[in-house]
Short mmCIF file of C-alpha atoms in Angstrom, two decimals:
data_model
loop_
_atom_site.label_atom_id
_atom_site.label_comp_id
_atom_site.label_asym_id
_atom_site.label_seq_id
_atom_site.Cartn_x
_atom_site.Cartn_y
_atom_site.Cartn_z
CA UNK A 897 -13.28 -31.77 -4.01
CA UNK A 898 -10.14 -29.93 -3.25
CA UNK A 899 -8.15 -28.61 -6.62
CA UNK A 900 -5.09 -29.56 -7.64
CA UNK A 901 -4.06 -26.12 -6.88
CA UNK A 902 -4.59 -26.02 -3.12
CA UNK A 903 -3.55 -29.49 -3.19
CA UNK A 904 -0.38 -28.67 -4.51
CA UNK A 905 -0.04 -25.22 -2.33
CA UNK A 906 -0.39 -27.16 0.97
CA UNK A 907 2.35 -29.95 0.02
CA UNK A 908 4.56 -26.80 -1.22
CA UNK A 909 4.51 -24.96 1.92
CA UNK A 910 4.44 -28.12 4.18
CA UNK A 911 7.51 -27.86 5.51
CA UNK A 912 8.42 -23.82 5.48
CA UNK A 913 11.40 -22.63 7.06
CA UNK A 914 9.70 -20.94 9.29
CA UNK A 915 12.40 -19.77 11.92
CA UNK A 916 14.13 -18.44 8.95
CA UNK A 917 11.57 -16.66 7.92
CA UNK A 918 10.55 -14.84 10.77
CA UNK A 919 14.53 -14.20 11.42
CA UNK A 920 14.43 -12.29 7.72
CA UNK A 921 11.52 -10.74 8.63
CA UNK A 922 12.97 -9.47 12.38
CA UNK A 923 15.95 -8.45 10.44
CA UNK A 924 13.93 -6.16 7.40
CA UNK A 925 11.95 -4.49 10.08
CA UNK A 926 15.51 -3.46 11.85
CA UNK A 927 16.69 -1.91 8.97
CA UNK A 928 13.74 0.11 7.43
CA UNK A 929 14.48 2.31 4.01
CA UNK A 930 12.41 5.26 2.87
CA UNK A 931 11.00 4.91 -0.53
CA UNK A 932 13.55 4.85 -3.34
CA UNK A 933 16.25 4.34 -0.53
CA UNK A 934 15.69 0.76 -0.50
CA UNK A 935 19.26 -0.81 -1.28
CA UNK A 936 19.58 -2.94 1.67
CA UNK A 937 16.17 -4.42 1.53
CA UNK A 938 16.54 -5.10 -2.47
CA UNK A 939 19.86 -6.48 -1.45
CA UNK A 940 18.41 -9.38 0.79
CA UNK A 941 15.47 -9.91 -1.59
CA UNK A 942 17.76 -10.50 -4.35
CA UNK A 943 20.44 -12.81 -2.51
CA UNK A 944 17.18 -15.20 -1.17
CA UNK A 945 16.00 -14.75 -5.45
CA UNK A 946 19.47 -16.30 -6.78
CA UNK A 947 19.33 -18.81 -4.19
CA UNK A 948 16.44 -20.38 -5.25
CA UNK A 949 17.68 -20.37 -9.24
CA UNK A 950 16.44 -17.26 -10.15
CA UNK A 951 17.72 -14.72 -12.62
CA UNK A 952 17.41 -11.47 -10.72
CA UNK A 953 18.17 -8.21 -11.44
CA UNK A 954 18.57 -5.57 -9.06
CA UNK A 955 18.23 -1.61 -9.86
CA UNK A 956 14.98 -1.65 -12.52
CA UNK A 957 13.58 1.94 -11.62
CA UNK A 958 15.75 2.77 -8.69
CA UNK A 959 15.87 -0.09 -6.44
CA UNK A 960 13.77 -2.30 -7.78
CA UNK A 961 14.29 -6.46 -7.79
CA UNK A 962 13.42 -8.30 -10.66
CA UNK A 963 13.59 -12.54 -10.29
CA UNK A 964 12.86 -14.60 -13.09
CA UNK A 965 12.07 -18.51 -13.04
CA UNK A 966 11.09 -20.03 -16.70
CA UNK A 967 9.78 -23.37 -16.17
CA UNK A 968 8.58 -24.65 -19.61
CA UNK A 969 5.26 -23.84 -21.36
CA UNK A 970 2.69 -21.98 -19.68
CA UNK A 971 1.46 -18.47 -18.21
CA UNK A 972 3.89 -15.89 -17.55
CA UNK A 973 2.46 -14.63 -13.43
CA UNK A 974 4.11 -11.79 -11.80
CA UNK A 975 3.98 -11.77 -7.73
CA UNK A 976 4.75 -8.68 -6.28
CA UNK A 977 5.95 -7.41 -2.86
CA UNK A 978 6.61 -3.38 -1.52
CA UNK A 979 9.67 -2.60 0.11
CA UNK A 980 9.85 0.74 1.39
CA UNK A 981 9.22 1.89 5.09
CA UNK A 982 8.00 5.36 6.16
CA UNK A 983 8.87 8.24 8.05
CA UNK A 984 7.54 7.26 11.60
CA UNK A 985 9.28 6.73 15.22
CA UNK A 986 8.44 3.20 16.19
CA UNK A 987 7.11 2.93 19.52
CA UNK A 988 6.03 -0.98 19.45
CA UNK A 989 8.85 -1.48 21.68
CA UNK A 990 9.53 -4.65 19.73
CA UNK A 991 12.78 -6.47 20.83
CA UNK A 992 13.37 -5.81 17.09
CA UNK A 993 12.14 -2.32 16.60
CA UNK A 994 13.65 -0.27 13.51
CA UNK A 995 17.54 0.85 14.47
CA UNK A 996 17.18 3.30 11.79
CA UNK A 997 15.55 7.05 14.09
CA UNK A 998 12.42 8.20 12.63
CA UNK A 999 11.98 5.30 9.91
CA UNK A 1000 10.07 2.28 10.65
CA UNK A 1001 8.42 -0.46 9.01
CA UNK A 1002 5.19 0.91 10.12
CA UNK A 1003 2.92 -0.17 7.17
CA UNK A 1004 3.59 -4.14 7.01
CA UNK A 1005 6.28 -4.10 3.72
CA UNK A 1006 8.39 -5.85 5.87
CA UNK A 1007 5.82 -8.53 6.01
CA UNK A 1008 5.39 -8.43 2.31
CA UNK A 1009 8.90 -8.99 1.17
CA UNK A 1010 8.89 -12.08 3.77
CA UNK A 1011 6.40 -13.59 2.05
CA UNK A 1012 7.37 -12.69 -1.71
CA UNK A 1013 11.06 -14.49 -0.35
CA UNK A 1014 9.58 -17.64 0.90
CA UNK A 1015 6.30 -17.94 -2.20
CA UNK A 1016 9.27 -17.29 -4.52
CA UNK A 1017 11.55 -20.31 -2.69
CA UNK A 1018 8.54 -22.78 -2.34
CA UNK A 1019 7.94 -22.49 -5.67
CA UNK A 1020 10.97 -22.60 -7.23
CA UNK A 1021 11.36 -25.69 -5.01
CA UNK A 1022 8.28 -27.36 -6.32
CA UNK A 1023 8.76 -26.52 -10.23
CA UNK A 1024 8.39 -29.81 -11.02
CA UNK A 1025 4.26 -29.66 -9.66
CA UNK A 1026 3.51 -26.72 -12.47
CA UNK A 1027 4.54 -24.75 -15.73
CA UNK A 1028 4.92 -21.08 -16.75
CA UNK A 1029 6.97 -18.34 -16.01
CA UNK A 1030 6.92 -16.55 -12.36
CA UNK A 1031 8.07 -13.02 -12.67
CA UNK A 1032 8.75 -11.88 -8.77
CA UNK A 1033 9.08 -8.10 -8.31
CA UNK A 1034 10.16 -6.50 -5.13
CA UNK A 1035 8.91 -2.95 -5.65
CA UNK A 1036 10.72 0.37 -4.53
CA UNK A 1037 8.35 3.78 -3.37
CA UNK A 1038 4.97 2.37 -3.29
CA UNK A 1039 4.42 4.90 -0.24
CA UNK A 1040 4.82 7.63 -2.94
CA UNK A 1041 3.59 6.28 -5.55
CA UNK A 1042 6.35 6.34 -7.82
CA UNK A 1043 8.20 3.03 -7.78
CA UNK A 1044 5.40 0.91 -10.11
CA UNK A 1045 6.08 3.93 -12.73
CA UNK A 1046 9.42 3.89 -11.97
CA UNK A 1047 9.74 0.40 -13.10
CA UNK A 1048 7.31 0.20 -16.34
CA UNK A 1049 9.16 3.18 -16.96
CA UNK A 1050 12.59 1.49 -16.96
CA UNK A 1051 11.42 -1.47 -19.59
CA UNK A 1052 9.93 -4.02 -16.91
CA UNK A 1053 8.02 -5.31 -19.88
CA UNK A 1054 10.47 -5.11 -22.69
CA UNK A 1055 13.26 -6.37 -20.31
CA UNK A 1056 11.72 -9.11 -18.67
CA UNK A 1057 8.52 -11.38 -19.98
CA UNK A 1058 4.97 -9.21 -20.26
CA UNK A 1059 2.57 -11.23 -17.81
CA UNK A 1060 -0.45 -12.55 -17.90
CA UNK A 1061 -1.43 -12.05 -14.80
CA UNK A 1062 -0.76 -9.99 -11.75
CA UNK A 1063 -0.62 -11.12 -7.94
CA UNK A 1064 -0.57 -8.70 -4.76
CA UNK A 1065 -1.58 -8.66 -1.10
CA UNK A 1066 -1.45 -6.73 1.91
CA UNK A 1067 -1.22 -6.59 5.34
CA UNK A 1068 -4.36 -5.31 7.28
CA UNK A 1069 -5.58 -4.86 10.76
CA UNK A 1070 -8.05 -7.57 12.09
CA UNK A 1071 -7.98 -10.92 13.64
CA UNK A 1072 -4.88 -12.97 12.43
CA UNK A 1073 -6.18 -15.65 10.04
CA UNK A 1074 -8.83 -13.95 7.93
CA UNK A 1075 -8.09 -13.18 3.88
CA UNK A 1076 -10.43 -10.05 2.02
CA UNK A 1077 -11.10 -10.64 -1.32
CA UNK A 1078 -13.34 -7.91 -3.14
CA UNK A 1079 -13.83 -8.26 -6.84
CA UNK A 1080 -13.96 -5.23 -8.82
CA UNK A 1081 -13.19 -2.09 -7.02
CA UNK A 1082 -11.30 -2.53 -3.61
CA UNK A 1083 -8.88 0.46 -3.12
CA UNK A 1084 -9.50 4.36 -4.00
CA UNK A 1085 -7.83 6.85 -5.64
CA UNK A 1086 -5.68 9.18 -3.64
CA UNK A 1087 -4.46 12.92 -4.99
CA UNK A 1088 -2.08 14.83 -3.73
CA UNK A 1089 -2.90 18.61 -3.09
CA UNK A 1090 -0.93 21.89 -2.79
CA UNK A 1091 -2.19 25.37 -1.66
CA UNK A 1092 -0.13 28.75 -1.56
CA UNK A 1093 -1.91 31.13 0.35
CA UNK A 1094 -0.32 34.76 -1.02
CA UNK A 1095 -1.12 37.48 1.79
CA UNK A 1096 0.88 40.35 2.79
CA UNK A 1097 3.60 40.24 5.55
CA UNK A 1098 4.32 42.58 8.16
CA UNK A 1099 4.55 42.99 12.04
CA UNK A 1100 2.22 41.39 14.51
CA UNK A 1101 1.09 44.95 15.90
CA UNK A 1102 -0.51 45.75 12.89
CA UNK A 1103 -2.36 43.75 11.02
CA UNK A 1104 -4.18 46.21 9.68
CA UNK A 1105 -0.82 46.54 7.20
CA UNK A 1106 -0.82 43.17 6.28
CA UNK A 1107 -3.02 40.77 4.59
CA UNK A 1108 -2.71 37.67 6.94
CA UNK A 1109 -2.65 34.58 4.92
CA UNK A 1110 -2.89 32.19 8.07
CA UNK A 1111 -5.87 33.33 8.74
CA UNK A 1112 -7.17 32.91 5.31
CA UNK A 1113 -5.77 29.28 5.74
CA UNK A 1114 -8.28 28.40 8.10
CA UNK A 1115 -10.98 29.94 6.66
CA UNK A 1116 -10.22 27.34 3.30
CA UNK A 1117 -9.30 24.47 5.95
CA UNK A 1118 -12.73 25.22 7.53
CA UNK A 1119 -14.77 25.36 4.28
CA UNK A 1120 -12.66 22.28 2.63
CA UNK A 1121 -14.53 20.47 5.70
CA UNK A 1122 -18.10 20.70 3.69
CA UNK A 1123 -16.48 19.62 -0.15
CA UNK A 1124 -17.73 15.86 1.46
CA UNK A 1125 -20.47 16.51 3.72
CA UNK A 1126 -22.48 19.79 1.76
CA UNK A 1127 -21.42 19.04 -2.32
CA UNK A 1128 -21.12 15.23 -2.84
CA UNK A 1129 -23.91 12.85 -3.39
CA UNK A 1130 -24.41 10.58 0.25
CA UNK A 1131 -23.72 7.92 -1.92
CA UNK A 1132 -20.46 8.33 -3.27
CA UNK A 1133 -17.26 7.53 -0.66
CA UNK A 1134 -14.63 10.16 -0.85
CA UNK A 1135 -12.71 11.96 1.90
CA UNK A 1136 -10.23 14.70 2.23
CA UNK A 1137 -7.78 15.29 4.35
CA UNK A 1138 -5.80 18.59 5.55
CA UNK A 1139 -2.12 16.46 6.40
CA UNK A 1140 -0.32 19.72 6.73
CA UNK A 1141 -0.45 23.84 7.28
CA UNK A 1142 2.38 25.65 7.18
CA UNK A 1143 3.15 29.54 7.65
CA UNK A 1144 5.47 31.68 9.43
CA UNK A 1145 8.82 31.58 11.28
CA UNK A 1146 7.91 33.78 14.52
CA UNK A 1147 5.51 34.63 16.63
CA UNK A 1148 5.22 38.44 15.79
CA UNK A 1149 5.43 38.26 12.32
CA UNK A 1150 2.82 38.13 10.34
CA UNK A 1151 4.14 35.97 6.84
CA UNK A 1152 3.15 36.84 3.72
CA UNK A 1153 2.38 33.45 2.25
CA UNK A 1154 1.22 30.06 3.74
CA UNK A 1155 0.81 26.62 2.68
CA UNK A 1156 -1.86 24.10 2.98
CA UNK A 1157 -1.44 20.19 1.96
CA UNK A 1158 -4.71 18.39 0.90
CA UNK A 1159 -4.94 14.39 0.63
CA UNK A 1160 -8.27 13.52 -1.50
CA UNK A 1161 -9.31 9.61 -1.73
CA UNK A 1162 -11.91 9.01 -4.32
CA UNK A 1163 -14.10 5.77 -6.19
CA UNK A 1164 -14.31 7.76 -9.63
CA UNK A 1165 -12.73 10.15 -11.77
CA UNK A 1166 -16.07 12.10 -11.79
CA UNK A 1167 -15.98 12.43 -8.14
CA UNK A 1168 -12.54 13.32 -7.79
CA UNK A 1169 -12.83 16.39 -10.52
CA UNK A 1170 -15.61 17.64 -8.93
CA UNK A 1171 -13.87 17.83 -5.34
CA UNK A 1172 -10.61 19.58 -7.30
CA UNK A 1173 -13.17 22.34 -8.84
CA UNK A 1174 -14.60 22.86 -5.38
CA UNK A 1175 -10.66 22.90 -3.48
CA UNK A 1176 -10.21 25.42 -6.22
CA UNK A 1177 -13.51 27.13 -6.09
CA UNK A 1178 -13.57 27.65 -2.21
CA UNK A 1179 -9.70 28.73 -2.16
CA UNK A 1180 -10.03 31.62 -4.76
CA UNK A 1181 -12.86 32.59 -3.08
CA UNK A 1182 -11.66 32.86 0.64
CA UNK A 1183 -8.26 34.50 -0.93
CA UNK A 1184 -10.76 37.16 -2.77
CA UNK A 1185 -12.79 37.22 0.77
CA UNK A 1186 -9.68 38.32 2.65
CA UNK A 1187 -8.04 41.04 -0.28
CA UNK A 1188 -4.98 38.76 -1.08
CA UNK A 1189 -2.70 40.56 -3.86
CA UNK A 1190 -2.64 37.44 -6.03
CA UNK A 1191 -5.13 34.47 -6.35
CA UNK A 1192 -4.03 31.06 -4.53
CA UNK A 1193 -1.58 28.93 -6.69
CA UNK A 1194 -2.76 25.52 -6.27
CA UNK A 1195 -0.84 22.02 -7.77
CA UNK A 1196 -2.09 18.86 -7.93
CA UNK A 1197 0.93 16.40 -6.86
CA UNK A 1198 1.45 12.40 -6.85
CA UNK A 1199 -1.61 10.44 -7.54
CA UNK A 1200 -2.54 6.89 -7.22
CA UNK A 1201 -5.35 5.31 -9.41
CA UNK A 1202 -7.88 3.00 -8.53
CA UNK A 1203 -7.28 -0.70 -7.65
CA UNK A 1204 -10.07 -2.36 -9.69
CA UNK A 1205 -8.99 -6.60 -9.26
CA UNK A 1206 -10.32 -8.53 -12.76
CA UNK A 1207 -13.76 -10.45 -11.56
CA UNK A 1208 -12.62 -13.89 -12.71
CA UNK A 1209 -9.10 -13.47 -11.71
CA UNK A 1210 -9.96 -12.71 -8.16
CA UNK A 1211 -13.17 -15.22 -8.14
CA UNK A 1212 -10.46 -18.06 -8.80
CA UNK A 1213 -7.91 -17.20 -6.10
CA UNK A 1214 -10.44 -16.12 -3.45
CA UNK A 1215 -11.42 -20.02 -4.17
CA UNK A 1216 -8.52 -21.79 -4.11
CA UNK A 1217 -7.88 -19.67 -0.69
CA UNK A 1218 -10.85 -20.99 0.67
CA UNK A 1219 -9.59 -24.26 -0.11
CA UNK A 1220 -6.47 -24.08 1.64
CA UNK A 1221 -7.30 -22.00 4.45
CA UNK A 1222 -11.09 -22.95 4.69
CA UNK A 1223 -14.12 -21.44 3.57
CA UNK A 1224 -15.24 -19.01 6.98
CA UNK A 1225 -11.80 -17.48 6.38
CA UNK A 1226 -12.75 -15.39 2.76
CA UNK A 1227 -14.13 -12.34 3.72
CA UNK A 1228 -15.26 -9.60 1.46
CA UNK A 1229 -15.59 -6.02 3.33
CA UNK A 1230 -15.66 -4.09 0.17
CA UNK A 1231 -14.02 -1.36 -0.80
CA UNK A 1232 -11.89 0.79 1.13
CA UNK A 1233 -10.32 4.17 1.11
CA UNK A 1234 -6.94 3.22 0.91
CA UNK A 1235 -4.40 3.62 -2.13
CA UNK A 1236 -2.18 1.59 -4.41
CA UNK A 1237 0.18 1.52 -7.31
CA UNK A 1238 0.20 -1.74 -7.56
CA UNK A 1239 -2.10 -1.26 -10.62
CA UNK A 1240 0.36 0.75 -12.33
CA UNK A 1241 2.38 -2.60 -13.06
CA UNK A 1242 -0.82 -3.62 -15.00
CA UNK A 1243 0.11 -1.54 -17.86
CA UNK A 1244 -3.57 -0.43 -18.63
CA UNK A 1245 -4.83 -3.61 -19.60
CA UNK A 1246 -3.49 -6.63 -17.09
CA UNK A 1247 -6.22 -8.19 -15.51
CA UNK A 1248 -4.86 -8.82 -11.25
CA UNK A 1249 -5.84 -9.88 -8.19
CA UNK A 1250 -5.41 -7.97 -4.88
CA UNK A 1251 -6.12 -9.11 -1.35
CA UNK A 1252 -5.62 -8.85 2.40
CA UNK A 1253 -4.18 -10.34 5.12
CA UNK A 1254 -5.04 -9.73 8.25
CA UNK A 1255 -2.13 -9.39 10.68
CA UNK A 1256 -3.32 -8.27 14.44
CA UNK A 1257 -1.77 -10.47 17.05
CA UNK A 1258 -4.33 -12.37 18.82
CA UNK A 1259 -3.60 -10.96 22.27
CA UNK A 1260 -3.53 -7.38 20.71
CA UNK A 1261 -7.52 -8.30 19.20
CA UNK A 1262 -9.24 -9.90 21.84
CA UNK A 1263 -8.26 -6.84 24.25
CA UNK A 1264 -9.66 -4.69 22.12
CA UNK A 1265 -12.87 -6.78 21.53
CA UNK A 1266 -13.95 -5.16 24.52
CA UNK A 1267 -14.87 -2.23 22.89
CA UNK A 1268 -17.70 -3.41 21.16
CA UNK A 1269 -18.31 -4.36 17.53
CA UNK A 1270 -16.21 -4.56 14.78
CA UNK A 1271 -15.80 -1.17 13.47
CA UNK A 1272 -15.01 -0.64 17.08
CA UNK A 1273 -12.02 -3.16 17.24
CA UNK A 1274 -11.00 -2.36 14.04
CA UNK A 1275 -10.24 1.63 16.09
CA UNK A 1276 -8.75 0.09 18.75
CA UNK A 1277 -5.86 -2.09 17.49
CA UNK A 1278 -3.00 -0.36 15.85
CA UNK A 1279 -3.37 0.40 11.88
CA UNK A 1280 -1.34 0.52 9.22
CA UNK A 1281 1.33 3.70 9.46
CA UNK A 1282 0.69 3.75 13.05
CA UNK A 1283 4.13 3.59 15.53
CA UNK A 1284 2.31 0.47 17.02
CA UNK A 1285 1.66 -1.44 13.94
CA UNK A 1286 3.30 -4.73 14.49
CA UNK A 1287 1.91 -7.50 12.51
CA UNK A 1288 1.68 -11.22 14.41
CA UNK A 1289 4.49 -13.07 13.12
CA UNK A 1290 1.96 -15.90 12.93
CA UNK A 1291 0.92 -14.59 9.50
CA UNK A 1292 4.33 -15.10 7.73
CA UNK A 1293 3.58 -18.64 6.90
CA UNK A 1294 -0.12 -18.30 5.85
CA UNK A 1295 0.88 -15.36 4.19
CA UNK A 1296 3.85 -17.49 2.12
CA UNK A 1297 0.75 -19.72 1.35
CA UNK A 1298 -1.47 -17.36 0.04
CA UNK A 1299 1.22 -15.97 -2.70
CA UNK A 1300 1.70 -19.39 -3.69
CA UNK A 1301 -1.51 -21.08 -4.18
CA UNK A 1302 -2.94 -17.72 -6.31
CA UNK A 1303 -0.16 -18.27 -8.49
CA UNK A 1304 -0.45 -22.24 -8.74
CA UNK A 1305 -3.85 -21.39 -9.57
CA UNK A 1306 -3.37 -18.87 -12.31
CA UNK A 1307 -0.48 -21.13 -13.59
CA UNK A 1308 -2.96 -23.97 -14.11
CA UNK A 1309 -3.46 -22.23 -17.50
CA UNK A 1310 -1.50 -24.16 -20.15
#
């Protein structure tokens, strides 16, 4: 027997404005914003909030959108949606590709404020059906991971009703139509890494003068390569990542410091302290190796925690998506190594759900299908912060449907 729920969901989101949609959609990837540079995007979020009877309020921690709907007794349930864009040249060659150079919509936030719009309009449209409180946030920076802080920080909670509940999705390579629901652990932990090489400048005919600290560079990239494969149990998942190395301004000089960016994704605090001893371990020790005047000085940057979704909360709308979207359609692919701070907003104790979408066009999947099995697809399609990422606009209305029956589901509570 279908619930009252997904019952509920599929008369809500009957009738979607689709064209509408996808037209706010075309228009948000046009005009992509870099994290806390958002205005535009909050802007448009905001107008489609107050039309729908919403008191929203724009600027909580930055750019940050705030719409709240009370709707008589019953849970308070906060849907959320990211806004920002990153720093990648689209080359999708979209007949709506970003207009802004070097920013694009390459991670699917776009997508996500789309469907936060029209969830937050069907619902607010069908108040009569349920009761509760919806608290919709448009979120600022989650590409840094500063814009969930940013807003707890700013009194989310103390301006605006504490929830009960939390609500998030994603968009995610694979064939369009399929929704991943993992309870418990789904995303890792990601650390941000700084190394300062200190050598000794001087001119590129003698070295012998100088201590070269590019050199010691890749000596520590090289040994950072076995922190995974040589000091971490095989069953633990962690990986780390050298994003960036920097030194020098010409080709004869030899610079006297260089600088070395480190990415870490982990499953456990235990894991990711051990790999920080070891960055620090191996880069003190190639420094000392190659007579550097000062040991390295290493900082530990932004971080993201682990996204951990509440068992029952998850159980419940994994269920009522199988409902509405049918049962073969629930996948669970377990963790991954990707990062979040979406559980920021949960203030420590929140219990949420998490989930994804998956967004590959059709045409775009079966080509690659030719590759072999899934793992092998998965390589071959574009991926989230890729130039090529474009999501199938097929998954705006689904993806509408999804935000709405979680929260009819979690607002069946009263």
């Amino acid at each position: 027997m279908t619930s009252a729920a997904a019952r509920t969901a599929l008369d809500l989101t009957a009738d979607l404005p689709l064209p509408a949609l996808e037209d706010f959609y075309r228009d948000l990837h046009r005009h992509p914003e870099l994290s806390l540079a958002e205005h535009r995007t909050a802007g448009r979020l905001a107008e489609r909030l107050r039309a729908a009877g919403y008191e929203t309020v724009e600027g909580v921690g930055g750019t940050g959108v705030v719409g709240l709907l009370r709707n008589g007794d019953g849970p308070t349930v906060l849907l959320r949606g990211d806004m920002d864009a990153l720093p990648v040249a689209e080359e999708t060659g979209l007949p709506y590709a970003s207009e802004a150079p070097g920013v694009m919509h390459a991670c699917g936030h776009d997508l996500h404020v789309t469907w936060l719009a029209g969830a937050a309009s069907a619902l607010a449209d069908g108040r009569d059906t349920w009761s509760g409180t919806l608290l919709v946030v448009g979120q600022p920076a989650e590409e840094t991971g500063e814009g969930a802080a940013a807003m707890v920080g700013d009194g989310l909670y103390e301006r605006f009703p504490r929830p009960d509940v939390l609500l998030a999705q994603h968009a995610t390579p694979g064939p369009a139509g399929l929704y991943a629901h993992s309870p418990g652990l789904i995303m890792s932990a990601a650390t941000d890494v700084d190394i300062v090489v200190h050598g000794v400048g001087g001119h590129g005919s003698r070295p012998e003068a100088t201590v070269d600290p590019v050199v010691t560079a890749a000596y520590i990239v090289t040994r950072l390569q076995t922190v995974v494969s040589r000091e971490l149990a095989a069953r633990e998942s962690a990986v780390l990542t050298v994003g960036k190395i920097e030194a020098g301004t010409r080709h004869n000089i030899i610079p006297s410091e260089a600088h070395i960016a480190l990415n870490l994704r982990t499953q456990s605090a235990a894991v990711r302290d051990q790999m920080l001893a070891a960055i620090r371990r191996v880069a003190a020790g190639e420094c000392a190796a190659a007579g550097c005047p000062t040991e390295p000085t290493i900082t530990i940057g932004s971080s993201f925690p682990v996204t951990v979704n509440d068992l029952e909360t998850d159980r419940r709308v994994a269920a009522v998506h199988g409902e509405v979207f049918g049962p073969d359609t629930i996948l669970d692919f377990g963790p991954v190594m990707g990062s979040e701070d979406f559980p920021v907003l949960a203030d420590g104790n929140l219990p949420y759900a998490y989930w994804f979408v998956t967004s590959t066009p059709t045409d775009v999947w079966n080509e690659a299908s030719k590759a072999g099995d899934l793992l092998q697809q998965l390589a071959e399609v574009p991926s989230n912060h890729s130039p090529h990422f474009a999501p199938d606009l097929t998954t705006v209305g689904p993806g509408v449907r999804t935000l709405v029956s979680g929260a009819l589901e979690m607002l069946a509570d009263r």
